[in-house]
Amino acid sequence: MAVPWDDVLRDEPAVQEAASVAVDAALLEGVLMRTEGEPNASDVVNYAPFTLLPSAVPSALFEQAYAVQQDFNLLVDAISQNKEFLERTLASTIKVDDFTARLFRIHMQVLEEGLAQSVFLGINRSDYMFDCGVDGTPALKQIEINTIAASFGGLTSRTVAVHGRVLKVLGKSKEASRLLPNNPSKGLALGIAKAWELYGSQSAVVMFLVEEVQRNIFDQRCVENELWNRNIRVIRKRFRDVFEKGSLDDAKRLYMDGQEVAVVYYREGYVPTNYNQQNWEARLLLERSRAVKCPDIATQLAGTKKVQQELSRPGTLERLLPGRAEAVARIRATFAGLYSLDMGEEGDKIAATAIADPDRFVLKPQREGGGNNLYGEELRQVLEKIRDSPERTSYILMDKIKPQPAMNYLLRAHSPLHVSECISELGIFGVYVRQGKEMVMNEAAGHLLRTKAIEHADGGVAAGVAVLDTPYLV
Ligand code: ADP
Ligand code: MG
């Protein structure tokens, strides 16, 4: 996957100049993050880390990823409505994984009480890498699908202009003109706006549920601004605000400080550290309400690694999406090998295989946010220790995807400039709205390319490993 600027990478003065132009362009375009030292103030901000140059992405795989997104939207939505499937799939996991178990308990409680919510909004991001087969042909393989708090739909829209400028500075105007426009935050906001409209109360607001530490606020503001532009009021609250000031009326309408909430958009609530007892209570209150949750708790559970693994079993997709053979085929084509570690012969066998050959696999717990997976020697040691214990069922195994690395510069505040061998991960944003049984919106809303140095097996942008990038289709 050669790019037409390989020559530039060795021209140090040109790289230095381009990097200083790039950083200023990033600040001007709003590729911003708050600092680690002051994550809740905007007095001093930094640029969010990004690559100096766009990375090559095979155009056929890029198109394939877009073409399967509406199928994935339908699939996630179908899983979220299938109580029996979620119950069966997560049965072994919730015995050993307390976090998943707590989410699951809320899910069951809300179903028992009867769902007050009738409009459903899904915003997800399906992530892929380009696996290099034995013959060197890259194939699109899904890493995971994020069904809660999928981020960077805002900032990613702004890297195109930055990379366009860099390419021009390097004398590559023709290539600059080929970069694709991309604005996921607009698509996300259209979904939120549609859900707000269907909720049907002009005076109700959209509530962004945000973390205590808000370094990535500018990414969220991109979506907020799109809503304000449509005259939809947005408030930002934390779980503890909901605990203190949230309430339901007789019809289970949600109020914050007396203000009715139509849509709750979670940018929080996806990892155990987001919760204390009060926050769990706040979560339950939100889930019981009539407000449109993005996502509702069932959709969050649909995004667990355990569900992903079960989807790869023969026949599962067909049962979840009856009469949609083409969608099933498009989805299945993106699956890498996924393996259950449930107790029994099948799990014993794959555990033994992974212990013998750890570099073929990734060991994944039910966690989000990067930095949780195990690889290589560490994978072997952990699996060896838990191979005969039910604890192993809190993990799944996945074939390790091996993309072809490419050289690039990763620009980070306060970091020296040096060339790195890198691999990229492509995400496609999906947005859908369902009213009762009827899908009223189902879209692919844009893309995100993240790139990291190959010495890091794991980790996203927020985890400080990957950086923002722009695809250059080849
Ligand atoms: P998280 O929910 O923490 O983001 P992911 O499944 O996305 O979990 O894994 C985190 C990172 O680990 C990915 O961004 C990717 O860099 C790496 N990774 C995950 N699965 C694989 C795999 N099968 N092969 C190679 N790398 C992987
Ligand atoms: Mg991920």
XYZ file of C-alpha atoms and ligand atoms in Angstrom:
502
model
C 0.000 0.000 0.000
C 2.382 2.643 -1.194
C 1.488 6.316 -0.854
C 2.730 8.911 -3.341
C 4.848 10.662 -0.711
C 7.222 7.959 0.482
C 10.066 10.185 -0.786
C 9.053 12.947 1.644
C 9.480 10.764 4.721
C 13.259 10.844 4.348
C 13.488 14.599 3.706
C 14.051 15.834 7.251
C 13.849 19.615 6.689
C 10.642 19.161 4.680
C 9.155 17.014 7.446
C 10.091 19.569 10.121
C 8.465 22.387 8.214
C 5.370 20.351 7.402
C 5.006 19.342 11.066
C 4.966 22.936 12.288
C 2.402 23.863 9.634
C 0.388 20.779 10.617
C 0.251 21.649 14.311
C -0.897 25.219 13.653
C -3.459 24.004 11.155
C -4.765 21.495 13.705
C -5.202 24.244 16.289
C -6.915 26.509 13.749
C -9.241 23.781 12.528
C -10.159 22.736 16.057
C -8.445 19.341 16.363
C -8.327 19.995 20.101
C -8.133 18.301 23.447
C -7.904 19.578 26.963
C -4.649 18.874 28.766
C -3.911 15.988 31.058
C -3.029 18.454 33.828
C -6.282 20.440 33.516
C -8.834 18.094 31.984
C -11.851 20.130 33.088
C -10.821 23.605 31.958
C -10.412 25.114 28.502
C -8.026 27.923 29.461
C -5.102 26.013 28.028
C -5.705 23.376 25.384
C -3.583 21.187 23.155
C -4.009 19.750 19.733
C -5.301 16.180 19.777
C -2.565 13.807 18.561
C -2.603 13.123 14.828
C -0.434 11.766 12.031
C 1.652 14.117 9.949
C 0.478 12.407 6.766
C -2.692 10.598 5.717
C -2.418 6.807 5.650
C -3.154 4.589 2.679
C -6.435 2.679 2.836
C -7.407 0.238 0.082
C -10.472 1.772 -1.562
C -12.229 -1.579 -2.029
C -12.027 -2.273 1.716
C -13.134 1.262 2.545
C -16.222 0.780 0.371
C -16.844 -2.648 1.873
C -16.809 -1.145 5.376
C -19.375 1.488 4.366
C -21.500 -1.061 2.547
C -21.896 -3.302 5.613
C -22.692 -0.548 8.125
C -26.475 -0.513 7.697
C -26.402 -4.290 8.143
C -24.528 -3.887 11.412
C -27.060 -1.269 12.540
C -29.879 -3.740 11.908
C -27.963 -6.484 13.668
C -27.224 -4.493 16.822
C -30.825 -3.348 16.950
C -32.088 -6.913 16.508
C -29.851 -8.200 19.318
C -31.006 -5.430 21.646
C -34.613 -6.601 21.215
C -33.819 -10.275 21.675
C -34.038 -10.911 25.401
C -33.573 -14.626 25.042
C -30.405 -14.280 22.935
C -28.797 -11.810 25.349
C -29.739 -13.955 28.315
C -28.315 -17.137 26.838
C -25.198 -15.492 25.399
C -24.221 -13.655 28.552
C -25.164 -16.429 31.004
C -21.603 -17.671 31.549
C -20.078 -14.165 31.481
C -22.311 -12.643 34.143
C -21.411 -15.397 36.567
C -17.838 -14.168 36.681
C -17.892 -10.578 35.404
C -19.496 -8.268 37.920
C -19.713 -5.239 35.601
C -21.574 -7.078 32.852
C -23.745 -8.693 35.524
C -24.819 -5.322 36.918
C -25.689 -3.978 33.486
C -27.592 -7.172 32.816
C -29.574 -6.884 36.038
C -30.723 -3.387 35.083
C -31.672 -4.698 31.652
C -33.836 -7.422 33.218
C -35.408 -5.096 35.745
C -36.428 -2.594 33.073
C -37.948 -5.350 30.953
C -39.894 -6.719 33.898
C -41.308 -3.286 34.690
C -42.198 -2.825 31.027
C -40.275 -0.499 28.693
C -41.414 3.096 28.952
C -39.212 4.061 26.007
C -40.735 3.683 22.532
C -38.197 5.521 20.381
C -34.724 3.972 20.087
C -31.559 5.656 18.896
C -28.363 3.778 18.115
C -25.021 5.423 17.461
C -22.241 2.921 16.977
C -18.824 2.616 15.386
C -17.648 -0.570 13.758
C -13.844 -0.806 13.798
C -11.677 -2.739 11.352
C -8.101 -3.517 10.504
C -6.735 -4.645 7.162
C -5.478 -8.165 7.672
C -2.625 -9.171 5.435
C -3.280 -12.682 4.158
C -0.581 -15.176 3.180
C -0.578 -13.853 -0.382
C -0.310 -10.248 0.863
C -3.851 -9.253 -0.165
C -5.421 -7.139 2.589
C -8.845 -8.157 3.929
C -11.295 -6.126 6.017
C -11.577 -7.677 9.493
C -13.735 -6.291 12.268
C -11.994 -5.569 15.570
C -15.164 -4.757 17.474
C -18.332 -2.714 17.340
C -18.746 0.084 19.899
C -22.379 0.578 20.855
C -21.840 3.144 23.600
C -19.880 6.406 23.696
C -18.216 5.858 20.310
C -16.011 8.915 20.092
C -14.034 11.117 17.673
C -16.878 11.643 15.206
C -16.337 15.363 15.791
C -12.588 15.830 15.712
C -12.106 13.466 12.798
C -14.051 15.789 10.503
C -11.340 18.392 11.029
C -8.270 16.364 10.133
C -9.079 16.445 6.421
C -8.281 20.146 6.165
C -5.098 19.677 8.200
C -3.803 16.841 6.056
C -4.839 18.684 2.908
C -2.698 21.623 3.997
C 0.271 19.391 4.833
C 0.133 17.699 1.437
C 0.039 21.076 -0.326
C 3.035 22.296 1.659
C 4.846 19.167 0.523
C 3.989 19.865 -3.122
C 1.257 17.258 -3.367
C -1.753 19.415 -4.310
C -3.266 16.810 -6.578
C -3.224 14.264 -3.745
C -4.636 16.855 -1.328
C -7.648 17.307 -3.577
C -8.376 13.591 -3.400
C -8.938 13.525 0.386
C -12.583 12.728 1.110
C -14.786 15.103 3.095
C -16.050 13.477 6.262
C -18.394 14.745 8.980
C -19.709 12.051 11.327
C -20.803 14.564 13.973
C -23.420 15.918 11.588
C -24.821 12.432 10.989
C -24.792 11.694 14.714
C -26.646 14.921 15.404
C -29.231 14.150 12.698
C -29.951 10.876 14.511
C -30.239 12.616 17.885
C -32.441 15.305 16.329
C -34.734 12.694 14.790
C -35.091 10.895 18.135
C -35.770 14.225 19.850
C -38.451 15.058 17.275
C -40.153 11.656 17.631
C -40.122 11.970 21.402
C -42.483 14.803 20.692
C -41.973 17.587 23.195
C -40.716 20.918 21.835
C -39.519 22.099 25.231
C -37.597 18.926 26.142
C -33.798 18.936 25.998
C -31.037 16.563 24.888
C -28.812 15.541 27.796
C -25.196 14.573 27.134
C -24.180 12.315 29.996
C -20.502 13.104 30.454
C -17.599 11.825 32.523
C -16.100 13.494 35.562
C -12.894 14.004 33.580
C -13.676 15.729 30.290
C -10.541 15.966 28.205
C -12.319 15.120 24.985
C -14.985 17.809 25.304
C -14.313 19.415 21.911
C -15.208 16.205 20.134
C -18.557 16.277 21.947
C -19.066 19.992 21.305
C -19.002 19.277 17.559
C -22.154 17.172 17.990
C -23.673 19.655 20.445
C -23.190 22.530 18.015
C -24.997 20.672 15.261
C -27.959 20.327 17.632
C -27.919 23.970 18.728
C -27.865 24.865 15.015
C -31.177 23.021 14.765
C -32.509 24.914 17.793
C -32.372 21.846 20.024
C -31.312 22.608 23.565
C -28.392 20.593 24.944
C -27.397 20.169 28.582
C -24.281 18.398 29.897
C -24.649 16.395 33.104
C -22.800 13.717 35.049
C -24.208 10.652 36.769
C -23.950 12.425 40.102
C -26.069 15.316 38.791
C -28.685 12.762 37.765
C -28.509 11.140 41.198
C -28.994 14.514 42.884
C -31.443 16.226 40.551
C -33.005 13.612 38.272
C -36.579 12.415 38.706
C -39.392 10.604 36.930
C -43.040 11.643 36.855
C -46.018 9.258 36.792
C -45.610 8.682 33.072
C -41.877 8.010 33.630
C -40.923 11.237 31.893
C -37.377 12.163 32.911
C -36.725 15.555 34.481
C -33.437 17.186 35.378
C -33.891 20.140 37.665
C -37.474 20.451 36.425
C -36.461 20.321 32.755
C -37.851 17.461 30.652
C -35.227 15.315 28.901
C -36.091 13.800 25.511
C -32.764 12.116 24.699
C -29.905 10.911 26.899
C -26.681 10.580 24.896
C -24.113 8.616 26.902
C -20.469 9.598 26.590
C -19.937 7.828 29.893
C -20.964 4.624 31.626
C -18.984 2.074 29.594
C -16.331 1.039 32.149
C -16.578 -0.071 35.795
C -14.641 2.980 37.008
C -17.510 5.184 35.753
C -19.716 3.785 38.511
C -20.120 4.002 42.248
C -23.328 3.005 44.019
C -24.963 6.383 43.362
C -24.035 6.247 39.701
C -25.597 2.806 39.368
C -28.770 4.201 40.866
C -28.670 7.116 38.446
C -28.204 4.689 35.557
C -31.218 2.693 36.674
C -33.315 5.847 36.882
C -32.350 6.812 33.322
C -33.039 3.331 31.976
C -36.476 3.191 33.577
C -37.429 6.519 32.028
C -39.338 7.233 28.874
C -36.425 9.293 27.498
C -34.617 7.967 24.434
C -31.348 6.501 25.682
C -28.479 6.365 23.243
C -27.854 3.544 23.811
C -30.450 1.799 25.936
C -28.875 -0.786 28.218
C -29.778 -3.704 25.943
C -27.892 -2.062 23.088
C -24.889 -1.524 25.342
C -24.948 -5.258 26.140
C -25.197 -6.032 22.416
C -21.747 -4.459 22.092
C -19.988 -6.787 24.532
C -17.093 -8.910 23.332
C -18.983 -12.022 24.412
C -21.867 -11.170 22.069
C -19.375 -10.510 19.266
C -17.897 -13.967 19.771
C -21.302 -15.679 19.780
C -22.251 -13.928 16.532
C -19.485 -15.789 14.760
C -21.044 -19.194 15.483
C -22.591 -20.829 12.422
C -26.312 -20.069 12.218
C -26.427 -17.223 14.758
C -26.545 -14.352 12.266
C -29.181 -16.176 10.234
C -31.377 -16.506 13.305
C -30.955 -12.868 14.288
C -31.548 -11.517 10.793
C -34.061 -13.895 9.220
C -34.676 -13.431 5.491
C -31.599 -11.222 5.066
C -29.103 -13.609 3.543
C -27.146 -10.867 1.745
C -26.731 -8.788 4.887
C -25.614 -11.888 6.763
C -23.003 -12.661 4.101
C -21.688 -9.077 4.131
C -21.422 -9.120 7.920
C -19.811 -12.555 8.108
C -17.157 -11.622 5.537
C -15.736 -9.118 8.062
C -15.421 -11.585 10.937
C -12.056 -12.795 12.167
C -11.861 -16.082 14.080
C -13.554 -15.707 17.494
C -13.598 -18.389 20.174
C -15.556 -19.048 23.346
C -13.698 -19.925 26.523
C -16.837 -21.301 28.181
C -16.199 -24.378 30.336
C -16.236 -27.568 28.318
C -14.370 -29.348 25.576
C -14.511 -26.549 22.990
C -13.071 -24.028 25.471
C -10.416 -26.477 26.738
C -9.220 -27.084 23.224
C -8.881 -23.473 22.151
C -7.249 -22.526 25.475
C -4.615 -25.211 24.894
C -4.058 -24.011 21.313
C -3.628 -20.398 22.465
C -1.220 -21.380 25.247
C 0.870 -23.264 22.715
C 0.798 -20.470 20.128
C -0.099 -17.158 21.863
C 1.024 -14.931 19.003
C -1.870 -16.159 16.902
C -4.448 -14.717 19.313
C -5.720 -11.802 21.389
C -7.314 -12.495 24.788
C -10.145 -10.033 25.480
C -12.068 -9.308 28.690
C -15.508 -7.595 28.663
C -14.018 -4.123 28.778
C -13.980 -1.008 26.600
C -11.692 1.943 26.165
C -8.421 0.291 25.172
C -5.527 -1.208 27.079
C -7.372 -4.231 28.468
C -6.489 -6.998 26.013
C -3.677 -9.487 26.472
C -1.139 -10.564 23.896
C 1.840 -12.883 23.464
C 3.661 -14.008 26.577
C 1.231 -12.226 28.901
C -1.703 -13.931 27.206
C -0.010 -17.291 27.710
C 0.694 -16.695 31.384
C -2.810 -15.485 32.219
C -4.531 -18.210 30.272
C -2.319 -20.858 31.828
C -3.345 -19.629 35.264
C -7.111 -19.565 34.618
C -7.473 -22.386 32.097
C -9.254 -24.721 34.530
C -11.236 -22.032 36.334
C -14.616 -20.489 35.400
C -12.800 -17.153 35.479
C -11.713 -17.880 31.927
C -15.311 -17.347 30.756
C -14.996 -13.631 31.424
C -12.686 -13.552 28.371
C -12.967 -14.446 24.712
C -10.197 -15.348 22.296
C -9.806 -13.733 18.895
C -7.469 -14.327 15.992
C -4.810 -11.662 15.935
C -5.085 -9.456 12.883
C -1.824 -8.644 11.187
C -1.883 -5.521 9.029
C 0.974 -4.372 6.793
C 2.801 -1.533 8.619
C 3.594 1.806 6.957
C 5.897 4.661 7.968
C 4.455 7.888 9.363
C 5.096 10.594 11.967
C 2.843 10.728 15.022
C 2.432 14.302 16.238
C 1.834 14.717 19.959
C 2.239 17.794 22.126
C 5.623 17.848 23.880
C 6.915 14.819 21.955
C 9.966 14.811 19.698
C 9.393 14.230 16.004
C 10.486 10.811 14.802
C 9.363 8.382 12.183
C 7.376 5.309 13.317
C 6.267 2.063 11.811
C 2.488 2.251 12.041
C -0.763 0.383 11.578
C -4.235 1.842 11.182
C -7.755 1.028 12.299
C -10.750 2.222 10.299
C -14.065 2.914 12.054
C -17.415 3.555 10.389
C -20.106 5.396 12.336
C -23.614 3.982 12.184
C -26.780 5.835 13.190
C -30.295 4.479 13.353
C -33.634 5.392 14.868
C -36.479 2.991 15.499
C -39.997 3.931 16.551
C -41.781 0.912 17.976
C -41.080 -1.770 15.387
C -40.370 0.590 12.508
C -36.858 1.669 11.459
C -37.168 5.308 10.513
C -33.471 6.015 9.969
C -30.564 3.716 9.153
C -27.354 5.351 7.952
C -23.596 5.176 7.749
C -22.565 8.579 9.072
C -18.864 8.895 8.269
C -15.547 7.382 9.237
C -12.601 7.596 11.608
C -9.067 6.474 10.917
C -6.762 5.952 13.888
C -3.111 5.040 13.601
C -0.608 3.761 16.144
C 3.004 2.654 16.255
C 3.363 -1.122 15.955
C 5.113 -1.476 19.300
C 1.744 -0.874 20.982
C -0.474 -3.922 20.682
C -3.466 -2.154 22.203
C -5.053 1.175 22.941
C -7.041 3.976 21.348
C -6.612 7.750 21.084
C -8.058 8.444 24.527
C -5.680 5.824 25.981
C -2.767 7.863 24.561
C -1.638 5.255 22.042
C -3.383 5.849 18.729
C -3.651 9.206 16.935
C -6.151 10.702 14.508
C -5.550 10.148 10.826
C -7.217 10.669 7.443
C -7.573 7.878 4.897
C -5.933 8.270 1.499
C -7.663 5.807 -0.776
C -5.406 3.685 -2.965
P -11.575 -1.771 23.320
O -13.012 -1.973 23.610
O -10.722 -1.690 24.518
O -11.353 -0.656 22.341
P -10.749 -3.511 21.142
O -11.317 -4.828 20.828
O -11.083 -2.417 20.198
O -11.159 -3.139 22.633
O -9.191 -3.644 21.256
C -8.355 -2.552 21.561
C -7.218 -2.449 20.553
O -6.486 -3.671 20.529
C -7.684 -2.235 19.122
O -7.861 -0.862 18.847
C -6.541 -2.843 18.334
O -5.472 -1.922 18.233
C -6.090 -4.005 19.226
N -6.760 -5.260 18.826
C -7.957 -5.700 19.249
N -8.292 -6.863 18.676
C -7.280 -7.189 17.857
C -7.021 -8.285 16.993
N -7.885 -9.275 16.859
N -5.862 -8.283 16.300
C -4.976 -7.263 16.435
N -5.157 -6.212 17.244
C -6.290 -6.148 17.951
Mg -11.788 -0.558 20.364
